[in-house]
Short mmCIF file of C-alpha atoms in Angstrom, two decimals:
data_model
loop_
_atom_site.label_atom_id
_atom_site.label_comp_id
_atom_site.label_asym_id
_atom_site.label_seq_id
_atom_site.Cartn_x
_atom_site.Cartn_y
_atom_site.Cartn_z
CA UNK A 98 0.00 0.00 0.00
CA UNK A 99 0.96 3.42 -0.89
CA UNK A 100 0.84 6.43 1.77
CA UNK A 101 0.95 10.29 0.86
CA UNK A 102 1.43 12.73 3.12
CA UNK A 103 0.44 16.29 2.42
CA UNK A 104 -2.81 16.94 1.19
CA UNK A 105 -2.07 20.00 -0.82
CA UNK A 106 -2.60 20.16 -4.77
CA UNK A 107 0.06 18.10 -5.65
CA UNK A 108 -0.01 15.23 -2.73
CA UNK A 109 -3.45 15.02 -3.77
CA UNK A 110 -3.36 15.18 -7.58
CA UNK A 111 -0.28 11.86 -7.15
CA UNK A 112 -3.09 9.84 -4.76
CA UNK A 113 -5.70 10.40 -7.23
CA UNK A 114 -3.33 9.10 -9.43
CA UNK A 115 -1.44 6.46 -7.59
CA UNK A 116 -5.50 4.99 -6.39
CA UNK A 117 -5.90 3.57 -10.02
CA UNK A 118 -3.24 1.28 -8.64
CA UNK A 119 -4.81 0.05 -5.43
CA UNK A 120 -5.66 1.37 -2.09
CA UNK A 121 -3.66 4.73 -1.14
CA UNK A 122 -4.37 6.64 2.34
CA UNK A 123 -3.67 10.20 1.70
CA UNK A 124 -2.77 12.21 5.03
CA UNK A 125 -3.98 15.98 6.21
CA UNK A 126 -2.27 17.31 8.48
CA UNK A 127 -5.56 19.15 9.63
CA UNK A 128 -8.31 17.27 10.93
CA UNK A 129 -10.98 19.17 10.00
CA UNK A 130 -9.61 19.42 6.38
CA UNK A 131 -9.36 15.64 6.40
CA UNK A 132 -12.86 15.14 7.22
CA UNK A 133 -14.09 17.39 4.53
CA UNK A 134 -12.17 15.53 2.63
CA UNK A 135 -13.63 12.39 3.42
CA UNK A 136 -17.20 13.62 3.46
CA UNK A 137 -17.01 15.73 0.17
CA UNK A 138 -15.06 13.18 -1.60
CA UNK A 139 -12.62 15.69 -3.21
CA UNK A 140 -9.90 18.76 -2.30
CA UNK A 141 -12.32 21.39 -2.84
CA UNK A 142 -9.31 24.10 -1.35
CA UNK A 143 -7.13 22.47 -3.69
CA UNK A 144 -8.30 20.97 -7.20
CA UNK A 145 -12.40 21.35 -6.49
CA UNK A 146 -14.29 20.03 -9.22
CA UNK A 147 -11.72 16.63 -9.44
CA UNK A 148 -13.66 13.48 -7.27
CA UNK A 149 -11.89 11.42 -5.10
CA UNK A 150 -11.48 7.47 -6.43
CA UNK A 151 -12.81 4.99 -4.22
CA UNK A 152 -9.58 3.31 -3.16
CA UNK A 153 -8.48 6.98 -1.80
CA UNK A 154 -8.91 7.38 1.96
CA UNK A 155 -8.17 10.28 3.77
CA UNK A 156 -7.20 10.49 7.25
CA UNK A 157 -4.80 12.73 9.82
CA UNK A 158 -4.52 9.68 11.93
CA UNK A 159 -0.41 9.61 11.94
CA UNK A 160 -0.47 5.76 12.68
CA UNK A 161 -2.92 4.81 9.64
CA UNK A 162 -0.64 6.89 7.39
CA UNK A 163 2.61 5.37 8.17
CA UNK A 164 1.06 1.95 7.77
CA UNK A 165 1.90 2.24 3.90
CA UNK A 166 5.51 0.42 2.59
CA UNK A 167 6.15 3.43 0.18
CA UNK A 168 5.48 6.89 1.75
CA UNK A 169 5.08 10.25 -0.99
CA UNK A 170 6.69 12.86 0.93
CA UNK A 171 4.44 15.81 -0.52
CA UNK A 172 5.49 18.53 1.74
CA UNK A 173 6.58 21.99 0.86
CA UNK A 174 10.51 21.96 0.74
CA UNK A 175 11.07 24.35 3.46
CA UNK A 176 8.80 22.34 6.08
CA UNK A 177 10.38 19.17 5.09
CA UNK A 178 12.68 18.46 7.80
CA UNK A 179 10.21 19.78 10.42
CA UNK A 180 7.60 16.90 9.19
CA UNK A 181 10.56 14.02 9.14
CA UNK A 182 11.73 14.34 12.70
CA UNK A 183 8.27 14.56 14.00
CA UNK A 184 7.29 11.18 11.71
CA UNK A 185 10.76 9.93 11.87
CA UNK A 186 10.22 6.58 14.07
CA UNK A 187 6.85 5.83 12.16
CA UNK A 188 8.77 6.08 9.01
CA UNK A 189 11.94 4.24 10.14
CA UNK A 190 12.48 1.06 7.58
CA UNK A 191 10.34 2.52 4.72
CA UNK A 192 10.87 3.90 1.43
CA UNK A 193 10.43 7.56 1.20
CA UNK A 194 9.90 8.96 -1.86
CA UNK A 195 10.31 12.92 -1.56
CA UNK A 196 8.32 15.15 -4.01
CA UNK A 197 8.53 18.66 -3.07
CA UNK A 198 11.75 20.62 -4.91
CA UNK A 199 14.16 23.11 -3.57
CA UNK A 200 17.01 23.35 -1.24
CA UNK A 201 16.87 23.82 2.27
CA UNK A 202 17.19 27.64 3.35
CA UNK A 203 18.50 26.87 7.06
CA UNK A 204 20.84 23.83 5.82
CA UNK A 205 21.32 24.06 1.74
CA UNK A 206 20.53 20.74 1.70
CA UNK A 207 18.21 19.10 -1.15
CA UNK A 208 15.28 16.23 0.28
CA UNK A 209 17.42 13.52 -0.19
CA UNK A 210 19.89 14.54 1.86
CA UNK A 211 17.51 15.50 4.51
CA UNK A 212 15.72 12.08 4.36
CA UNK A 213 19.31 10.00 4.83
CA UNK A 214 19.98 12.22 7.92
CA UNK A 215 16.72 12.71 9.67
CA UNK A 216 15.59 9.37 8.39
CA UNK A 217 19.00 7.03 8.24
CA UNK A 218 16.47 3.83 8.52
CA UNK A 219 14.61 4.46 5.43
CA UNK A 220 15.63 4.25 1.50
CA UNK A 221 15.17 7.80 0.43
CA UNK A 222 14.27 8.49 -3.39
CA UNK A 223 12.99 11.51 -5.04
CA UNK A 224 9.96 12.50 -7.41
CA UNK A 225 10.72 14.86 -9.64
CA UNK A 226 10.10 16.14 -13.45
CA UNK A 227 7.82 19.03 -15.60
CA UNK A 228 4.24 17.97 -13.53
CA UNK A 229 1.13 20.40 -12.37
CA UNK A 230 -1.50 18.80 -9.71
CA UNK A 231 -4.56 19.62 -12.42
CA UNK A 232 -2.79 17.83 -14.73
CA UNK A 233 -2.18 14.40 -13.04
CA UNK A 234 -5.30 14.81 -10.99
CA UNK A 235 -7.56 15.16 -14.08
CA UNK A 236 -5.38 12.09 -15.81
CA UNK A 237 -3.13 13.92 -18.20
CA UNK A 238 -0.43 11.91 -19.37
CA UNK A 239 2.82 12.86 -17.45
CA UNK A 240 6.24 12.27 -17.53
CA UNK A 241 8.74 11.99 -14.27
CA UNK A 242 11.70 11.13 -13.05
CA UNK A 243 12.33 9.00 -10.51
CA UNK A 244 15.91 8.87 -8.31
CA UNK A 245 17.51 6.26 -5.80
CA UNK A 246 20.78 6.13 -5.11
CA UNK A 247 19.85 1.96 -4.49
CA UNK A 248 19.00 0.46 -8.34
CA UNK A 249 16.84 -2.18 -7.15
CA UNK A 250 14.85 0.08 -4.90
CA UNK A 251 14.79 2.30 -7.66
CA UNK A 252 12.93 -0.43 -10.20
CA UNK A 253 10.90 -1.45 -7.38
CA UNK A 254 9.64 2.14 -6.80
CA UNK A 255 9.33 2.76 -10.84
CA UNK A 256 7.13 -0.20 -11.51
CA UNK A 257 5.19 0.54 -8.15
CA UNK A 258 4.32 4.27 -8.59
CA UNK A 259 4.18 4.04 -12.64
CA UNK A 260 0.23 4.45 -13.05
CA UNK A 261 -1.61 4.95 -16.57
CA UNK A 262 -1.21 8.77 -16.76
CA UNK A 263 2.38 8.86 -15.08
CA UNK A 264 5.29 7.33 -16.94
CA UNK A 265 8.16 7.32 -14.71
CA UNK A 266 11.81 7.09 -15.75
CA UNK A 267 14.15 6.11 -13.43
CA UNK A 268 17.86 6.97 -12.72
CA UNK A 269 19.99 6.49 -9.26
CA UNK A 270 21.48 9.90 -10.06
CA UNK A 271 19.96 11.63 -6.36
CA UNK A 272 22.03 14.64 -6.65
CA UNK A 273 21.21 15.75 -10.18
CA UNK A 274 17.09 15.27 -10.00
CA UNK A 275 17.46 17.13 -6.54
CA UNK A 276 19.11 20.34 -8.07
CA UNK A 277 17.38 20.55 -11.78
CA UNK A 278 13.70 20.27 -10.00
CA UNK A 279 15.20 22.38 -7.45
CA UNK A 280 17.07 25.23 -9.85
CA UNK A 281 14.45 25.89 -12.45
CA UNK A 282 12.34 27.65 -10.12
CA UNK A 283 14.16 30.13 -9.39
CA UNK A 284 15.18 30.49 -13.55
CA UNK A 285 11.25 30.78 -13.49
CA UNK A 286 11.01 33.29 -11.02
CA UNK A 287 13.62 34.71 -13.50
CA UNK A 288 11.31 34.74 -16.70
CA UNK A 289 8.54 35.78 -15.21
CA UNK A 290 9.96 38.76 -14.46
CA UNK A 291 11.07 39.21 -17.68
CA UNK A 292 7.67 38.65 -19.12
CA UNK A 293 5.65 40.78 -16.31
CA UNK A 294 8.16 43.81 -17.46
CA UNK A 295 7.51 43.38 -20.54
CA UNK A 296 10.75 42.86 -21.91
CA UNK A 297 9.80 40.19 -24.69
CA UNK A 298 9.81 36.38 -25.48
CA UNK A 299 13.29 37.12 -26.96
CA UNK A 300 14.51 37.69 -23.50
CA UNK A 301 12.51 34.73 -21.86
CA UNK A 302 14.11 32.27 -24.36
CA UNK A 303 17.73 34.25 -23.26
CA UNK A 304 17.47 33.71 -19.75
CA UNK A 305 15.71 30.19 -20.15
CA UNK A 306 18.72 29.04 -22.38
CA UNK A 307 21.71 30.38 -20.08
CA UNK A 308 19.62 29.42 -17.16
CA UNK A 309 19.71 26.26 -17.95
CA UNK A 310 23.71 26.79 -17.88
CA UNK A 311 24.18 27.56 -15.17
CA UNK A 312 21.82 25.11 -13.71
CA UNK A 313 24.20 22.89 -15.44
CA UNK A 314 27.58 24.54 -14.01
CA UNK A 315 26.35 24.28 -10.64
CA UNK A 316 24.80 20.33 -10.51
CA UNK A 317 28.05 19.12 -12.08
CA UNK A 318 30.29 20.71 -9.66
CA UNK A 319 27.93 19.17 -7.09
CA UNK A 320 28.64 15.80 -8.57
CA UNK A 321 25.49 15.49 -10.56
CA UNK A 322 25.41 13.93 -14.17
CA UNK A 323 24.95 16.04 -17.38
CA UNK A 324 22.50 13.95 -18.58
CA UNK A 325 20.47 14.27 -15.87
CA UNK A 326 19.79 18.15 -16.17
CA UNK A 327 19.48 17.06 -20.14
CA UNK A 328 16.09 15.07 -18.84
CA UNK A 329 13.05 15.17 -17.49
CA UNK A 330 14.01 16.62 -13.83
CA UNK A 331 16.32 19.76 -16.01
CA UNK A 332 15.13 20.81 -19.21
CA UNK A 333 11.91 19.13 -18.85
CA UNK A 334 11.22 21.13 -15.91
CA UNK A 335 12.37 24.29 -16.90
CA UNK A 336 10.92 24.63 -20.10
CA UNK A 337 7.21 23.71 -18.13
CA UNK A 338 7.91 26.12 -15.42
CA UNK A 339 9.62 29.02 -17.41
CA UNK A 340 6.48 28.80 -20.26
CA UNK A 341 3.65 28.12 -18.18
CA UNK A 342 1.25 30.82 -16.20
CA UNK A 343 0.30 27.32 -13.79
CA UNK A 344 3.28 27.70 -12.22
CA UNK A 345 3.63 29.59 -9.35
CA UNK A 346 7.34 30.63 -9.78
CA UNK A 347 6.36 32.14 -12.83
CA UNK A 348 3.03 34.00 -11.87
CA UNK A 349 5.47 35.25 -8.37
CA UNK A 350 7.90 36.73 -11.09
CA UNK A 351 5.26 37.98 -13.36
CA UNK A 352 4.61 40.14 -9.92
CA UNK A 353 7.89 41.37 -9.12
CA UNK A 354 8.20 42.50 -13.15
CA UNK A 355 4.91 44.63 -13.06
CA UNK A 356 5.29 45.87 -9.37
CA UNK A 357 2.57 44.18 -8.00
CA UNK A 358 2.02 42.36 -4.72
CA UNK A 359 1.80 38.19 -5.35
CA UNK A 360 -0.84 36.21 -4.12
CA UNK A 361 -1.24 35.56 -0.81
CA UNK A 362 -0.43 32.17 0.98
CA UNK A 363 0.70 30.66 -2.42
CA UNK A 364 4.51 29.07 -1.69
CA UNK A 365 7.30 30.07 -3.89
CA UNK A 366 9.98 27.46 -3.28
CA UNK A 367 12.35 29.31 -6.02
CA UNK A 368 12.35 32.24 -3.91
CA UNK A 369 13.85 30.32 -0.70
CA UNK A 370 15.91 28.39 -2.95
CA UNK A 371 17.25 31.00 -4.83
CA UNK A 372 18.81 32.14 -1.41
CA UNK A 373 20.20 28.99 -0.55
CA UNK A 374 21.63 28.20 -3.62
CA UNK A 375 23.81 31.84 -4.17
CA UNK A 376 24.96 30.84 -0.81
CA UNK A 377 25.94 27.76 -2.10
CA UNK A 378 27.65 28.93 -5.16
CA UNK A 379 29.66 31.55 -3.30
CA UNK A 380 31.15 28.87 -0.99
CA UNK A 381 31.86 26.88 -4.06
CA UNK A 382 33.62 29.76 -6.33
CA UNK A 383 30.52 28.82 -8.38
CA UNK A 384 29.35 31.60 -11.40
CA UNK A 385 26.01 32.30 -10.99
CA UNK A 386 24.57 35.66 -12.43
CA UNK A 387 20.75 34.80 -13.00
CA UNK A 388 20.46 33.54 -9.28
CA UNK A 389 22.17 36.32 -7.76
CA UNK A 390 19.87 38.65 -9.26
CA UNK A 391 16.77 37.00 -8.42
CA UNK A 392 18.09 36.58 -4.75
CA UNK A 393 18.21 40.56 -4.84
CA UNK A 394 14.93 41.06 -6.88
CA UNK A 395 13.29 39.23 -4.03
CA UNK A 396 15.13 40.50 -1.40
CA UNK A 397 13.70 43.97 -2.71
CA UNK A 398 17.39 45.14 -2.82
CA UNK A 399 17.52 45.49 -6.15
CA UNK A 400 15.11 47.36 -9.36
CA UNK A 401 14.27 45.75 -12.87
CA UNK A 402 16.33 48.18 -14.85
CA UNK A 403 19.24 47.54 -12.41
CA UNK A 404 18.70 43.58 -13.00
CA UNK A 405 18.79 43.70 -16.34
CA UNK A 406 21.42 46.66 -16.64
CA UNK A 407 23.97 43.77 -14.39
CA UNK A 408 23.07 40.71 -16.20
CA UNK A 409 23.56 42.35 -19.79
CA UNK A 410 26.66 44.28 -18.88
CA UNK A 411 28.19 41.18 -17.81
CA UNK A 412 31.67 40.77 -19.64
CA UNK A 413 31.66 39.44 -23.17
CA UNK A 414 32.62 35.51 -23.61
CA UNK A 415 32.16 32.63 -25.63
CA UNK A 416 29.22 30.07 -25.06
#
């Protein structure tokens, strides 16, 4: 039996999904929210409109949830380790398969990472790849990858979550899947500001392409795999979440490029990450232009004409 815990959008839209399968208990943190849930047979906060399959239960009963072999870590990156040490004896022994992306703002550490040291009991493994909660909730076909250091946990976990509207790929390449789901948010946050200045789809398809470089330049200094960014947890990702007006990285960046507040309570990993990661790079002697200005542009410390002014006066080089 499959678990998920985090009834948001997504950890929702992947038990829909995952319920085709067999039984799945999807957890709520909020009791209340479960038993609407429950009663209303769908996540009207979330994706109303999108029924609940019969082999979905919902509960916020800890002990219930943890009863599943595979557990969907659908948490929001930054609440991640918070969630594990408070579950961490439950989940001691299973495989935990973490599907929220970013890096870590307190630690700089990616899920995996956070899953082998909260966690050391379990088999961590990572969801990951260009995916919207609508999408896989209303049965769109979908693409994702799926990492584990451990191969044979790995084909275990493809076959197992693999459903008839998500075709997983699988790779044991942890470090890689962890930064390209993790970077391309913040290259979104990137384009949309582009796009809510007004500065063209010339521009968008600049910063996508030497985003993507320096997504590149900093996962392979990390130890990561080039063809890993080349897939579905890199490009794949970016080009989704750089074109698209579902994501949220994008719509927060349309914001900052018009001047206008964002919506509230909406998370915007790429923002957190953003910081992490051009703390990261500066330990690591690491070039990274677009991210530093995005970690300003969200910090407020810096204007759009400035941004652009520092990323196009950069010096001349070859590509």
């Amino acid at each position: 039996m499959i678990s998920v815990i985090g009834a948001g959008a997504f950890g929702t839209a992947l038990a829909i999904s995952q319920a085709q399968q067999g039984p799945v208990i999807l957890w709520a943190r909020n009791t209340d929210h479960a038993e609407e849930m429950a009663r209303e047979r769908q996540n009207k906060s979330r994706l109303g409109g999108i029924p609940l399959p019969d082999g979905l239960r919902v509960t916020s009963d800890k002990e219930m949830a943890a009863q599943g072999g595979t557990i969907l870590l659908a948490v929001p990156m930054q609440k991640l380790q918070n969630a594990l040490e408070v579950w961490a004896d439950a989940l001691d022994g299973k495989r935990l398969v973490a599907c929220c992306k970013g890096v870590d703002l307190g630690t700089g550490r990616g899920p995996v990472e956070i899953v082998n040291e909260t966690v050391p009991g379990a088999v961590p493994a990572i969801l990951t790849g260009p995916s919207f909660a609508s999408d896989i909730a209303r049965g769109l076909p979908t693409a994702l990858t799926l990492a584990c250091a451990d191969e044979t946990v790995g084909r275990t976990l493809q076959e197992e979550l693999t459903t008839r509207n998500i075709r997983i790929y699988r790779t044991t390449d942890t470090t890689g899947a962890e930064l390209g789901g993790a970077l391309k948010n913040v290259m979104a946050i990137a384009c949309g500001v582009v796009m809510g200045a007004r500065l063209g789809e010339s521009a968008r398809a600049a910063l996508m392409t030497r985003g993507y470089a320096e997504m590149s330049r900093m996962a392979l200094a990390c130890g990561a795999r080039a063809e890993t960014l080349a897939g579905l947890s890199g490009f794949g990702d970016l080009a989704l979440t750089c074109t698209s007006e579902q994501s949220r990285n994008l719509r927060y960046g349309m914001a900052i490029g018009r001047g206008q507040p964002f919506e509230k309570g909406v998370t915007v990993e790429g923002a957190s990450t953003a910081q992490a990661v051009a703390r990261k790079a500066a330990k690591l002697d690491i070039e990274m232009p677009i991210t530093d200005v995005v970690t300003r542009l969200v910090d407020g410390d810096l204007g759009i004409e400035e941004a652009m002014d520092n990323l196009l006066s950069r010096p001349l080089r070859q590509e």
